[in-house]
Amino acid sequence: MREAAEQSAGSLPALAMAGYAASLAHEISQPLATILTHADAALRWIDRPHPDVGEAVSGLKQIRASARRAAGIVASLRALARQAPPALVPVRIEDVVADALQLVAGEADARRIAIVDRLAAARGAVLVDPVQIRQVLINLVTNAIHAIGERASSDGRVTIETSPLDGAIRIAVSDNGCGMEADVLARIFEPFFTTKSCGMGVGLAICRSIIEAHGARLEAISVRGEGSTFSFALLRAPEA
Ligand SMILES: Nc1ncnc2c1ncn2[C@@H]1O[C@H](COP(=O)(O)OP(=O)(O)OP(=O)(O)O)[C@@H](O)[C@H]1O
Ligand SMILES: [Mg+2]
C-alpha cells in the first residue's frame, strides 16, 4: 500500500492524462456537433421569406440543452483536475461513514431503500482525508441507490461493512441492485463512461483517483441481476 501511495503522490501518469484528454475530446465533441447542426438549421428556418419561428425556437432549445451538457462535462472535468492531494488526519472511520450516510439518507428514504451499516468488526482511527473519503462513500452509495432503482423490487438494501485487514480497515459498500455485465464492469472507472441517461460518468473515476491517492485500490465485483460490491482499505492511524 505504501508503494502505491508514493506512486500516486505526484501528478497523473502521462498515459492516464492522454486517456482523459482523449475521452474529454470525444465527450465534448458530441454536444458541440449537435449545437452546430441545430444552429445551421435554425438559421435556415429564420432566413427564408416566411420564417418558421416555431422550428427555430425548437432548434434553439436543442442548442441550449447541448450547451448545458458541454458545460456539465467541463464542470466534472474540473472536479477531477481540482482534486488536491489528500490532507491526511486521524479520524474514526465510523464518524466518516455516519457523515456520508446522513447526506444520502434522504434519497434512500424517498426510494424506500434500507441502508445498513455493519461497522462492528472494525472501528477506530484511520489516516485519511475525511472530506475526500466522505465523497467516495457518497458516490458509491448514490450509485448503489440508482442500481437498486433499476431493479424494481421492494427489498432494496445498501450495506456498508468494515473488516480488519492487517494494519488497515477494509470498507465495502454492497447493494442488491441490478449488478453489471462483465463488459460494463470492465469500463466503470473510465472517465465519462455511463449507462445512465442523466449520468456524467465521472463518479467512479473520481473515487478511484481519491482512493489511489490514499495509497489503496478501489475494487469492484458484480453479478448481473444480483448486485455489486465496491471495496477499499484505509490505513489505521498510528496509536497515539
Ligand atoms: N452499484 C452499481 N451497480 C450497478 N452498476 C453500477 C454501480 N456503480 C456504478 N455502476 C455503473 O458504472 C457506471 C459509471 O458509474 P459512475 O459513478 O462513474 O458514473 P454515473 O453514476 O453514471 O454518473 P455520475 O458522474 O453522476 O456518477 C454507471 O453508469 C453504471 O453503469
Ligand atoms: Mg455515479
Short mmCIF file of C-alpha atoms and ligand atoms in Angstrom, two decimals:
data_model
loop_
_atom_site.label_atom_id
_atom_site.label_comp_id
_atom_site.label_asym_id
_atom_site.label_seq_id
_atom_site.Cartn_x
_atom_site.Cartn_y
_atom_site.Cartn_z
CA MET A 1 0.00 0.00 0.00
CA ARG A 2 2.79 2.38 0.84
CA GLU A 3 4.40 1.82 -2.54
CA ALA A 4 1.18 2.76 -4.31
CA ALA A 5 0.90 5.91 -2.17
CA GLU A 6 4.32 7.04 -3.34
CA GLN A 7 3.47 6.36 -6.97
CA SER A 8 0.32 8.44 -6.91
CA ALA A 9 1.66 11.27 -4.77
CA GLY A 10 2.72 13.27 -7.85
CA SER A 11 0.67 14.22 -10.89
CA LEU A 12 -1.27 11.82 -13.05
CA PRO A 13 0.84 9.49 -15.17
CA ALA A 14 1.26 10.66 -18.77
CA LEU A 15 -0.72 7.69 -20.10
CA ALA A 16 -3.69 8.46 -17.84
CA MET A 17 -3.57 12.13 -18.90
CA ALA A 18 -3.63 11.12 -22.56
CA GLY A 19 -6.62 8.88 -21.83
CA TYR A 20 -8.50 11.66 -20.03
CA ALA A 21 -7.74 14.11 -22.83
CA ALA A 22 -8.99 11.66 -25.47
CA SER A 23 -12.25 10.92 -23.65
CA LEU A 24 -12.80 14.59 -22.89
CA ALA A 25 -12.34 15.50 -26.56
CA HIS A 26 -14.78 12.74 -27.52
CA GLU A 27 -17.41 13.74 -24.94
CA ILE A 28 -17.32 17.45 -25.74
CA SER A 29 -17.33 16.97 -29.50
CA GLN A 30 -20.80 15.35 -29.33
CA PRO A 31 -22.74 18.31 -27.86
CA LEU A 32 -20.67 20.71 -29.99
CA ALA A 33 -21.64 18.85 -33.17
CA THR A 34 -25.30 18.96 -32.07
CA ILE A 35 -25.02 22.70 -31.41
CA LEU A 36 -23.62 23.31 -34.90
CA THR A 37 -26.27 21.20 -36.64
CA HIS A 38 -29.13 22.91 -34.83
CA ALA A 39 -27.63 26.39 -35.26
CA ASP A 40 -27.40 25.83 -39.04
CA ALA A 41 -30.95 24.52 -39.15
CA ALA A 42 -32.34 27.36 -37.00
CA LEU A 43 -30.67 29.93 -39.27
CA ARG A 44 -32.26 28.29 -42.30
CA TRP A 45 -35.71 28.33 -40.67
CA ILE A 46 -35.36 32.07 -39.98
CA ASP A 47 -33.54 33.14 -43.11
CA ARG A 48 -36.35 32.48 -45.56
CA PRO A 49 -39.21 34.59 -46.96
CA HIS A 50 -41.66 33.11 -44.42
CA PRO A 51 -39.54 32.32 -41.34
CA ASP A 52 -40.74 29.41 -39.23
CA VAL A 53 -40.20 30.73 -35.73
CA GLY A 54 -41.53 27.57 -34.07
CA GLU A 55 -38.89 25.39 -35.75
CA ALA A 56 -36.19 27.95 -34.96
CA VAL A 57 -37.20 28.01 -31.29
CA SER A 58 -37.11 24.24 -31.04
CA GLY A 59 -33.61 24.32 -32.57
CA LEU A 60 -32.54 26.92 -30.02
CA LYS A 61 -33.82 24.68 -27.21
CA GLN A 62 -31.69 21.83 -28.53
CA ILE A 63 -28.73 24.19 -28.63
CA ARG A 64 -29.35 25.22 -25.02
CA ALA A 65 -29.58 21.59 -23.85
CA SER A 66 -26.36 20.66 -25.64
CA ALA A 67 -24.53 23.69 -24.29
CA ARG A 68 -25.61 22.68 -20.78
CA ARG A 69 -24.32 19.18 -21.39
CA ALA A 70 -20.94 20.55 -22.56
CA ALA A 71 -20.77 22.86 -19.53
CA GLY A 72 -21.56 19.89 -17.28
CA ILE A 73 -18.70 17.92 -18.82
CA VAL A 74 -16.30 20.80 -18.25
CA ALA A 75 -17.51 21.17 -14.64
CA SER A 76 -16.94 17.48 -13.92
CA LEU A 77 -13.54 17.58 -15.52
CA ARG A 78 -12.69 20.46 -13.21
CA ALA A 79 -13.78 18.31 -10.28
CA LEU A 80 -11.37 15.61 -11.47
CA ALA A 81 -8.49 18.01 -12.08
CA ARG A 82 -9.01 20.05 -8.92
CA GLN A 83 -8.58 17.08 -6.68
CA ALA A 84 -6.00 18.19 -4.16
CA PRO A 85 -3.56 15.71 -2.61
CA PRO A 86 -5.29 14.21 0.44
CA ALA A 87 -4.82 16.12 3.70
CA LEU A 88 -4.35 13.09 5.94
CA VAL A 89 -5.63 13.31 9.51
CA PRO A 90 -6.59 10.61 12.01
CA VAL A 91 -10.39 10.25 12.12
CA ARG A 92 -12.67 7.47 13.27
CA ILE A 93 -13.98 5.56 10.30
CA GLU A 94 -17.42 5.26 11.88
CA ASP A 95 -17.64 9.09 12.02
CA VAL A 96 -16.78 9.45 8.32
CA VAL A 97 -19.36 6.80 7.42
CA ALA A 98 -22.02 8.45 9.60
CA ASP A 99 -21.35 11.84 7.94
CA ALA A 100 -21.68 10.37 4.46
CA LEU A 101 -24.83 8.40 5.29
CA GLN A 102 -26.51 11.49 6.69
CA LEU A 103 -26.11 13.15 3.30
CA VAL A 104 -27.63 10.27 1.30
CA ALA A 105 -30.34 9.25 3.79
CA GLY A 106 -32.95 11.50 2.17
CA GLU A 107 -32.57 9.93 -1.25
CA ALA A 108 -32.57 6.39 0.18
CA ASP A 109 -35.69 7.08 2.27
CA ALA A 110 -37.51 8.60 -0.68
CA ARG A 111 -36.92 5.38 -2.62
CA ARG A 112 -37.59 3.14 0.40
CA ILE A 113 -34.11 1.70 0.29
CA ALA A 114 -32.64 0.44 3.56
CA ILE A 115 -29.09 1.48 4.41
CA VAL A 116 -27.50 -0.98 6.79
CA ASP A 117 -24.22 -0.22 8.50
CA ARG A 118 -22.19 -3.10 9.84
CA LEU A 119 -19.16 -1.43 11.33
CA ALA A 120 -18.76 -3.61 14.42
CA ALA A 121 -15.98 -5.80 13.01
CA ALA A 122 -13.54 -2.92 12.60
CA ARG A 123 -13.86 0.53 14.11
CA GLY A 124 -11.35 3.16 15.07
CA ALA A 125 -8.98 5.75 13.67
CA VAL A 126 -7.78 5.69 10.08
CA LEU A 127 -5.37 8.13 8.45
CA VAL A 128 -7.37 9.78 5.66
CA ASP A 129 -8.65 12.97 4.14
CA PRO A 130 -12.15 12.80 5.67
CA VAL A 131 -13.74 15.12 3.09
CA GLN A 132 -12.42 13.03 0.20
CA ILE A 133 -13.35 9.68 1.76
CA ARG A 134 -16.82 11.01 2.56
CA GLN A 135 -17.13 11.97 -1.12
CA VAL A 136 -16.14 8.44 -2.16
CA LEU A 137 -18.77 6.92 0.14
CA ILE A 138 -21.45 9.32 -1.10
CA ASN A 139 -20.66 8.45 -4.74
CA LEU A 140 -20.67 4.70 -4.05
CA VAL A 141 -23.92 4.76 -2.06
CA THR A 142 -25.57 7.00 -4.67
CA ASN A 143 -24.60 4.55 -7.42
CA ALA A 144 -25.93 1.69 -5.26
CA ILE A 145 -29.25 3.52 -4.82
CA HIS A 146 -29.50 4.05 -8.59
CA ALA A 147 -28.67 0.38 -9.24
CA ILE A 148 -31.48 -0.71 -6.92
CA GLY A 149 -33.84 1.72 -8.67
CA GLU A 150 -33.09 -0.13 -11.91
CA ARG A 151 -34.32 -3.39 -10.45
CA ALA A 152 -37.89 -2.54 -9.41
CA SER A 153 -38.01 -4.65 -6.28
CA SER A 154 -39.18 -3.70 -2.81
CA ASP A 155 -36.29 -5.11 -0.77
CA GLY A 156 -33.59 -2.67 -1.84
CA ARG A 157 -30.66 -2.65 0.56
CA VAL A 158 -27.26 -0.98 0.65
CA THR A 159 -24.80 -2.36 3.19
CA ILE A 160 -21.68 -0.60 4.43
CA GLU A 161 -19.41 -3.02 6.20
CA THR A 162 -15.95 -2.79 7.73
CA SER A 163 -13.48 -5.58 8.36
CA PRO A 164 -9.97 -5.64 9.84
CA LEU A 165 -7.12 -6.05 7.39
CA ASP A 166 -3.55 -6.14 8.62
CA GLY A 167 -2.82 -2.53 9.71
CA ALA A 168 -5.82 -1.28 7.77
CA ILE A 169 -9.60 -1.27 7.77
CA ARG A 170 -11.41 -2.55 4.70
CA ILE A 171 -14.67 -0.85 3.82
CA ALA A 172 -17.18 -2.47 1.49
CA VAL A 173 -20.31 -0.90 0.02
CA SER A 174 -22.67 -3.58 -1.33
CA ASP A 175 -26.07 -3.40 -2.97
CA ASN A 176 -28.66 -5.87 -4.16
CA GLY A 177 -29.33 -3.78 -7.26
CA CYS A 178 -29.17 -4.62 -10.95
CA GLY A 179 -25.50 -5.64 -11.00
CA MET A 180 -23.41 -5.41 -14.17
CA GLU A 181 -22.41 -7.49 -17.15
CA ALA A 182 -18.66 -8.10 -17.45
CA ASP A 183 -18.30 -5.65 -20.36
CA VAL A 184 -19.80 -2.82 -18.28
CA LEU A 185 -17.78 -3.77 -15.19
CA ALA A 186 -14.60 -3.55 -17.26
CA ARG A 187 -15.27 0.11 -18.10
CA ILE A 188 -16.81 1.67 -14.98
CA PHE A 189 -13.70 3.56 -13.88
CA GLU A 190 -13.20 5.25 -17.27
CA PRO A 191 -13.95 8.97 -17.05
CA PHE A 192 -17.28 9.73 -18.81
CA PHE A 193 -18.36 6.10 -19.04
CA THR A 194 -22.01 5.94 -18.02
CA THR A 195 -25.06 3.77 -18.69
CA LYS A 196 -27.44 6.37 -17.22
CA SER A 197 -29.37 8.85 -19.35
CA CYS A 198 -28.57 11.66 -16.88
CA GLY A 199 -25.21 10.37 -15.64
CA MET A 200 -21.92 12.11 -16.26
CA GLY A 201 -19.79 9.03 -15.76
CA VAL A 202 -17.25 10.69 -13.52
CA GLY A 203 -18.27 9.47 -10.05
CA LEU A 204 -16.19 6.31 -10.05
CA ALA A 205 -13.24 7.94 -11.85
CA ILE A 206 -13.10 10.46 -9.00
CA CYS A 207 -13.50 7.71 -6.37
CA ARG A 208 -10.70 5.67 -7.88
CA SER A 209 -8.34 8.61 -8.06
CA ILE A 210 -9.06 9.56 -4.42
CA ILE A 211 -8.53 6.00 -3.18
CA GLU A 212 -5.29 5.69 -5.18
CA ALA A 213 -4.07 8.98 -3.71
CA HIS A 214 -4.63 7.30 -0.33
CA GLY A 215 -2.31 4.52 -1.44
CA ALA A 216 -5.02 1.90 -1.92
CA ARG A 217 -7.10 0.34 -4.67
CA LEU A 218 -10.83 0.60 -5.32
CA GLU A 219 -12.13 -2.83 -6.26
CA ALA A 220 -15.46 -3.79 -7.75
CA ILE A 221 -17.20 -7.12 -8.07
CA SER A 222 -20.63 -7.57 -9.55
CA VAL A 223 -23.11 -10.19 -10.65
CA ARG A 224 -25.76 -9.19 -13.16
CA GLY A 225 -29.20 -9.35 -11.52
CA GLU A 226 -27.78 -9.86 -8.02
CA GLY A 227 -25.79 -6.80 -7.06
CA SER A 228 -22.36 -5.24 -6.67
CA THR A 229 -19.71 -4.63 -4.03
CA PHE A 230 -17.12 -1.86 -4.08
CA SER A 231 -14.33 -2.03 -1.52
CA PHE A 232 -11.09 -0.38 -0.46
CA ALA A 233 -8.74 -0.42 2.51
CA LEU A 234 -7.61 2.55 4.61
CA LEU A 235 -4.51 2.58 6.80
CA ARG A 236 -5.17 2.69 10.53
CA ALA A 237 -3.81 5.80 12.24
CA PRO A 238 -0.81 5.02 14.48
CA GLU A 239 -1.75 4.65 18.19
CA ALA A 240 -1.36 8.00 19.99
N1 LIG B 1 -23.50 -0.16 -7.71
C1 LIG B 1 -23.61 -0.25 -9.04
N2 LIG B 1 -24.41 -1.20 -9.61
C2 LIG B 1 -24.53 -1.30 -10.95
N3 LIG B 1 -23.87 -0.52 -11.83
C3 LIG B 1 -23.06 0.43 -11.34
C4 LIG B 1 -22.88 0.61 -9.93
N4 LIG B 1 -21.99 1.62 -9.74
C5 LIG B 1 -21.64 2.04 -10.97
N5 LIG B 1 -22.28 1.35 -11.93
C6 LIG B 1 -22.12 1.50 -13.40
O1 LIG B 1 -20.93 2.24 -13.62
C7 LIG B 1 -21.22 3.40 -14.42
C8 LIG B 1 -20.26 4.50 -14.05
O2 LIG B 1 -20.52 4.96 -12.70
P1 LIG B 1 -20.10 6.45 -12.31
O3 LIG B 1 -20.48 6.67 -10.89
O4 LIG B 1 -18.68 6.68 -12.69
O5 LIG B 1 -20.97 7.35 -13.29
P2 LIG B 1 -22.55 7.62 -13.25
O6 LIG B 1 -23.12 7.18 -11.94
O7 LIG B 1 -23.13 7.02 -14.49
O8 LIG B 1 -22.61 9.20 -13.38
P3 LIG B 1 -22.10 10.25 -12.25
O9 LIG B 1 -20.99 11.01 -12.90
O10 LIG B 1 -23.31 11.07 -11.97
O11 LIG B 1 -21.64 9.48 -11.06
C9 LIG B 1 -22.69 3.67 -14.15
O12 LIG B 1 -23.28 4.41 -15.20
C10 LIG B 1 -23.27 2.27 -14.02
O13 LIG B 1 -23.46 1.68 -15.29
MG MG B 2 -22.20 7.76 -10.11
#
